[in-house]
Coordinates of C-alpha atoms in Angstrom, one line a residue:
X236 CA -33.0 -97.4 4.6
X237 CA -32.3 -98.3 1.1
X238 CA -34.9 -98.8 -1.6
X239 CA -35.0 -100.5 -4.7
X240 CA -33.2 -98.5 -7.5
X241 CA -35.2 -98.4 -10.8
X242 CA -33.1 -97.5 -13.8
X243 CA -34.1 -94.5 -16.0
X244 CA -32.2 -95.3 -18.9
X245 CA -30.3 -97.9 -20.6
X246 CA -26.8 -98.1 -21.9
X247 CA -26.6 -99.4 -25.6
X248 CA -25.4 -103.0 -24.8
X249 CA -28.2 -103.3 -22.2
X250 CA -30.9 -101.8 -24.7
X251 CA -29.2 -104.4 -27.2
X252 CA -30.0 -107.3 -24.7
X253 CA -33.4 -105.9 -23.9
X254 CA -34.5 -105.2 -27.3
X255 CA -33.0 -108.4 -28.8
X256 CA -31.1 -106.4 -31.3
X257 CA -27.6 -105.9 -32.4
X258 CA -25.8 -102.5 -31.9
X259 CA -25.7 -101.7 -35.4
X260 CA -29.4 -102.0 -35.8
X261 CA -29.6 -99.7 -32.6
X262 CA -27.4 -97.1 -34.3
X263 CA -29.6 -97.3 -37.6
X264 CA -32.8 -96.8 -35.7
X265 CA -31.0 -93.7 -33.8
X266 CA -29.7 -92.4 -37.0
X267 CA -33.0 -92.5 -38.8
X268 CA -34.5 -90.8 -35.6
X269 CA -36.8 -93.7 -35.0
X270 CA -34.9 -94.2 -31.6
X271 CA -34.2 -91.0 -29.3
X272 CA -30.7 -91.4 -27.6
X273 CA -29.1 -89.0 -25.3
X274 CA -25.3 -88.6 -24.4
X275 CA -24.0 -88.6 -21.0
X276 CA -20.4 -87.9 -20.9
X277 CA -19.2 -90.1 -23.3
X278 CA -21.9 -92.6 -22.8
X279 CA -25.0 -93.0 -25.2
X280 CA -28.0 -93.7 -23.3
X281 CA -31.7 -94.6 -24.0
X282 CA -34.7 -93.4 -21.7
X283 CA -36.8 -96.1 -20.5
X284 CA -39.9 -94.1 -21.8
X285 CA -38.0 -93.7 -25.2
X286 CA -37.0 -97.7 -25.2
X287 CA -40.7 -98.4 -24.4
X288 CA -42.1 -96.0 -27.1
X289 CA -39.9 -97.8 -29.7
X290 CA -40.7 -101.0 -28.5
X291 CA -44.3 -100.3 -28.7
X292 CA -43.7 -99.0 -32.4
X293 CA -41.4 -102.0 -33.5
X294 CA -43.0 -105.0 -31.2
X295 CA -44.2 -107.2 -33.8
X296 CA -41.1 -107.4 -35.3
X297 CA -39.0 -107.3 -32.2
X298 CA -41.1 -110.2 -30.7
X299 CA -40.1 -112.5 -33.9
X300 CA -36.7 -112.2 -32.9
X301 CA -36.7 -113.0 -29.1
X302 CA -36.8 -116.4 -27.5
X303 CA -39.8 -118.3 -26.8
X304 CA -39.8 -117.4 -23.2
X305 CA -39.7 -113.6 -23.6
X306 CA -42.9 -114.1 -25.9
X307 CA -45.2 -115.2 -23.1
X308 CA -46.0 -111.7 -22.0
X309 CA -42.8 -111.4 -19.2
X310 CA -41.6 -107.7 -19.2
X311 CA -37.6 -107.5 -18.9

């Protein structure tokens, strides 16, 4: 029986869509230490827990950039 797969990490393009920010901003956040990222092979990924922690710390700024329908309490 197959079960629903739940992602444990987001690649940079997926995190960019989820957080509504660009790649340059993501790398700035990683470089500053505000966003924790890991390398898996040649790919940079952000653990879901770290993504949520970053979002919680930056929610006001991030929500201001998100489309209106995402500001109504819907979690990605």
